[in-house]
Amino acid sequence: MEEETMLKIDGIKASDNAKKENMTTDEWIKKMEEKFDKVVIHSFGVPESILYVTGKGWVDDRRY
């Protein structure tokens, strides 16, 4: 069985990466979802708060 790949990234970094690739943050996330089984974006500088989770979309400050 293949190991699940996961991307966990800060929201600011995700936004910066999207800008570098001339994409919106949403477009960049969709691209990452093609590469990773799970994408989790956490709040700017606050790793325990969650902004986005694959399959759930944007969520409000849910704690893991």
Short mmCIF file of N, CA and C in Angstrom, two decimals:
data_model
loop_
_atom_site.label_atom_id
_atom_site.label_comp_id
_atom_site.label_asym_id
_atom_site.label_seq_id
_atom_site.Cartn_x
_atom_site.Cartn_y
_atom_site.Cartn_z
N MET A 1 0.83 -1.18 0.00
CA MET A 1 0.00 0.00 0.00
C MET A 1 0.89 1.25 0.00
N GLU A 2 0.49 2.24 -0.81
CA GLU A 2 1.27 3.46 -0.89
C GLU A 2 1.09 4.32 0.34
N GLU A 3 2.14 5.00 0.72
CA GLU A 3 2.07 5.90 1.86
C GLU A 3 1.33 7.18 1.44
N GLU A 4 0.49 7.67 2.33
CA GLU A 4 -0.24 8.90 2.02
C GLU A 4 0.73 10.08 2.05
N THR A 5 0.62 10.93 1.03
CA THR A 5 1.45 12.13 1.01
C THR A 5 0.61 13.31 1.47
N MET A 6 1.24 14.15 2.25
CA MET A 6 0.51 15.27 2.82
C MET A 6 1.33 16.55 2.70
N LEU A 7 0.66 17.62 2.35
CA LEU A 7 1.27 18.94 2.33
C LEU A 7 0.63 19.75 3.44
N LYS A 8 1.44 20.23 4.37
CA LYS A 8 0.93 21.11 5.42
C LYS A 8 1.72 22.40 5.29
N ILE A 9 1.03 23.49 5.07
CA ILE A 9 1.72 24.74 4.74
C ILE A 9 0.99 25.93 5.35
N ASP A 10 1.76 26.93 5.71
CA ASP A 10 1.19 28.17 6.24
C ASP A 10 0.46 28.93 5.13
N GLY A 11 -0.62 29.59 5.49
CA GLY A 11 -1.43 30.33 4.52
C GLY A 11 -0.65 31.39 3.76
N ILE A 12 0.25 32.09 4.44
CA ILE A 12 1.04 33.12 3.77
C ILE A 12 1.95 32.49 2.72
N LYS A 13 2.57 31.36 3.07
CA LYS A 13 3.45 30.66 2.13
C LYS A 13 2.66 30.16 0.93
N ALA A 14 1.47 29.63 1.17
CA ALA A 14 0.62 29.17 0.07
C ALA A 14 0.28 30.33 -0.86
N SER A 15 -0.06 31.47 -0.27
CA SER A 15 -0.39 32.65 -1.05
C SER A 15 0.82 33.13 -1.86
N ASP A 16 1.99 33.14 -1.23
CA ASP A 16 3.22 33.55 -1.92
C ASP A 16 3.54 32.61 -3.08
N ASN A 17 3.39 31.30 -2.84
CA ASN A 17 3.66 30.32 -3.90
C ASN A 17 2.71 30.52 -5.07
N ALA A 18 1.45 30.79 -4.76
CA ALA A 18 0.45 31.02 -5.81
C ALA A 18 0.84 32.24 -6.65
N LYS A 19 1.24 33.32 -5.98
CA LYS A 19 1.63 34.54 -6.70
C LYS A 19 2.82 34.28 -7.61
N LYS A 20 3.80 33.51 -7.13
CA LYS A 20 4.99 33.19 -7.94
C LYS A 20 4.60 32.47 -9.22
N GLU A 21 3.53 31.68 -9.14
CA GLU A 21 3.10 30.89 -10.30
C GLU A 21 1.95 31.58 -11.05
N ASN A 22 1.69 32.85 -10.70
CA ASN A 22 0.62 33.61 -11.35
C ASN A 22 -0.73 32.93 -11.25
N MET A 23 -1.05 32.43 -10.06
CA MET A 23 -2.31 31.73 -9.82
C MET A 23 -2.99 32.36 -8.62
N THR A 24 -4.28 32.08 -8.48
CA THR A 24 -4.95 32.43 -7.23
C THR A 24 -4.57 31.35 -6.21
N THR A 25 -4.77 31.64 -4.95
CA THR A 25 -4.47 30.64 -3.92
C THR A 25 -5.32 29.39 -4.15
N ASP A 26 -6.59 29.58 -4.52
CA ASP A 26 -7.47 28.42 -4.79
C ASP A 26 -6.92 27.56 -5.93
N GLU A 27 -6.46 28.21 -7.00
CA GLU A 27 -5.91 27.45 -8.14
C GLU A 27 -4.66 26.68 -7.71
N TRP A 28 -3.83 27.33 -6.90
CA TRP A 28 -2.59 26.68 -6.44
C TRP A 28 -2.92 25.47 -5.56
N ILE A 29 -3.91 25.63 -4.68
CA ILE A 29 -4.32 24.52 -3.81
C ILE A 29 -4.80 23.34 -4.66
N LYS A 30 -5.62 23.62 -5.68
CA LYS A 30 -6.11 22.53 -6.56
C LYS A 30 -4.93 21.81 -7.22
N LYS A 31 -3.94 22.58 -7.65
CA LYS A 31 -2.74 21.98 -8.25
C LYS A 31 -2.02 21.08 -7.24
N MET A 32 -1.91 21.54 -6.01
CA MET A 32 -1.25 20.74 -4.97
C MET A 32 -2.05 19.49 -4.65
N GLU A 33 -3.37 19.58 -4.74
CA GLU A 33 -4.22 18.41 -4.47
C GLU A 33 -4.01 17.32 -5.51
N GLU A 34 -3.51 17.68 -6.68
CA GLU A 34 -3.18 16.67 -7.69
C GLU A 34 -1.90 15.93 -7.32
N LYS A 35 -1.03 16.59 -6.55
CA LYS A 35 0.26 15.99 -6.19
C LYS A 35 0.24 15.29 -4.84
N PHE A 36 -0.61 15.77 -3.94
CA PHE A 36 -0.64 15.25 -2.57
C PHE A 36 -2.01 14.66 -2.26
N ASP A 37 -2.04 13.63 -1.42
CA ASP A 37 -3.30 13.02 -1.02
C ASP A 37 -4.09 13.96 -0.11
N LYS A 38 -3.37 14.72 0.68
CA LYS A 38 -4.04 15.62 1.62
C LYS A 38 -3.30 16.94 1.67
N VAL A 39 -4.06 18.03 1.61
CA VAL A 39 -3.49 19.36 1.71
C VAL A 39 -4.13 20.04 2.91
N VAL A 40 -3.30 20.54 3.82
CA VAL A 40 -3.78 21.26 4.99
C VAL A 40 -3.09 22.62 5.00
N ILE A 41 -3.88 23.66 5.07
CA ILE A 41 -3.31 25.00 5.15
C ILE A 41 -3.69 25.56 6.50
N HIS A 42 -2.67 26.01 7.23
CA HIS A 42 -2.96 26.54 8.55
C HIS A 42 -2.85 28.06 8.56
N SER A 43 -3.43 28.63 9.57
CA SER A 43 -3.50 30.08 9.70
C SER A 43 -2.11 30.68 9.79
N PHE A 44 -2.04 31.88 9.33
CA PHE A 44 -0.79 32.62 9.23
C PHE A 44 -0.02 32.62 10.53
N GLY A 45 0.99 31.76 10.61
CA GLY A 45 1.84 31.71 11.78
C GLY A 45 1.27 30.94 12.96
N VAL A 46 0.11 30.31 12.79
CA VAL A 46 -0.52 29.56 13.90
C VAL A 46 -0.76 28.12 13.45
N PRO A 47 0.24 27.24 13.61
CA PRO A 47 0.16 25.88 13.06
C PRO A 47 -1.03 25.06 13.55
N GLU A 48 -1.52 25.33 14.77
CA GLU A 48 -2.62 24.49 15.27
C GLU A 48 -3.99 24.95 14.76
N SER A 49 -4.07 26.08 14.09
CA SER A 49 -5.37 26.47 13.54
C SER A 49 -5.41 26.14 12.05
N ILE A 50 -6.53 25.67 11.60
CA ILE A 50 -6.65 25.14 10.24
C ILE A 50 -7.56 26.04 9.41
N LEU A 51 -7.06 26.43 8.24
CA LEU A 51 -7.87 27.23 7.32
C LEU A 51 -8.50 26.37 6.23
N TYR A 52 -7.74 25.39 5.75
CA TYR A 52 -8.19 24.60 4.61
C TYR A 52 -7.78 23.14 4.79
N VAL A 53 -8.70 22.24 4.46
CA VAL A 53 -8.41 20.80 4.50
C VAL A 53 -8.98 20.16 3.25
N THR A 54 -8.19 19.33 2.59
CA THR A 54 -8.67 18.60 1.42
C THR A 54 -9.97 17.87 1.76
N GLY A 55 -10.94 17.98 0.89
CA GLY A 55 -12.22 17.29 1.09
C GLY A 55 -13.23 18.10 1.88
N LYS A 56 -12.74 19.03 2.69
CA LYS A 56 -13.65 19.88 3.47
C LYS A 56 -13.65 21.31 2.96
N GLY A 57 -12.63 21.65 2.18
CA GLY A 57 -12.52 23.02 1.70
C GLY A 57 -12.06 23.95 2.81
N TRP A 58 -12.52 25.17 2.73
CA TRP A 58 -12.13 26.17 3.71
C TRP A 58 -12.92 25.97 4.99
N VAL A 59 -12.20 25.90 6.09
CA VAL A 59 -12.84 25.72 7.39
C VAL A 59 -12.40 26.85 8.30
N ASP A 60 -13.15 27.13 9.33
CA ASP A 60 -12.85 28.25 10.21
C ASP A 60 -12.12 27.81 11.46
N ASP A 61 -10.83 28.03 11.46
CA ASP A 61 -10.05 27.92 12.69
C ASP A 61 -10.35 26.66 13.49
N ARG A 62 -10.55 25.55 12.80
CA ARG A 62 -10.77 24.28 13.50
C ARG A 62 -9.45 23.80 14.06
N ARG A 63 -9.47 23.22 15.22
CA ARG A 63 -8.23 22.71 15.81
C ARG A 63 -8.13 21.21 15.56
N TYR A 64 -6.95 20.74 15.27
CA TYR A 64 -6.74 19.31 15.07
C TYR A 64 -6.51 18.65 16.41
#
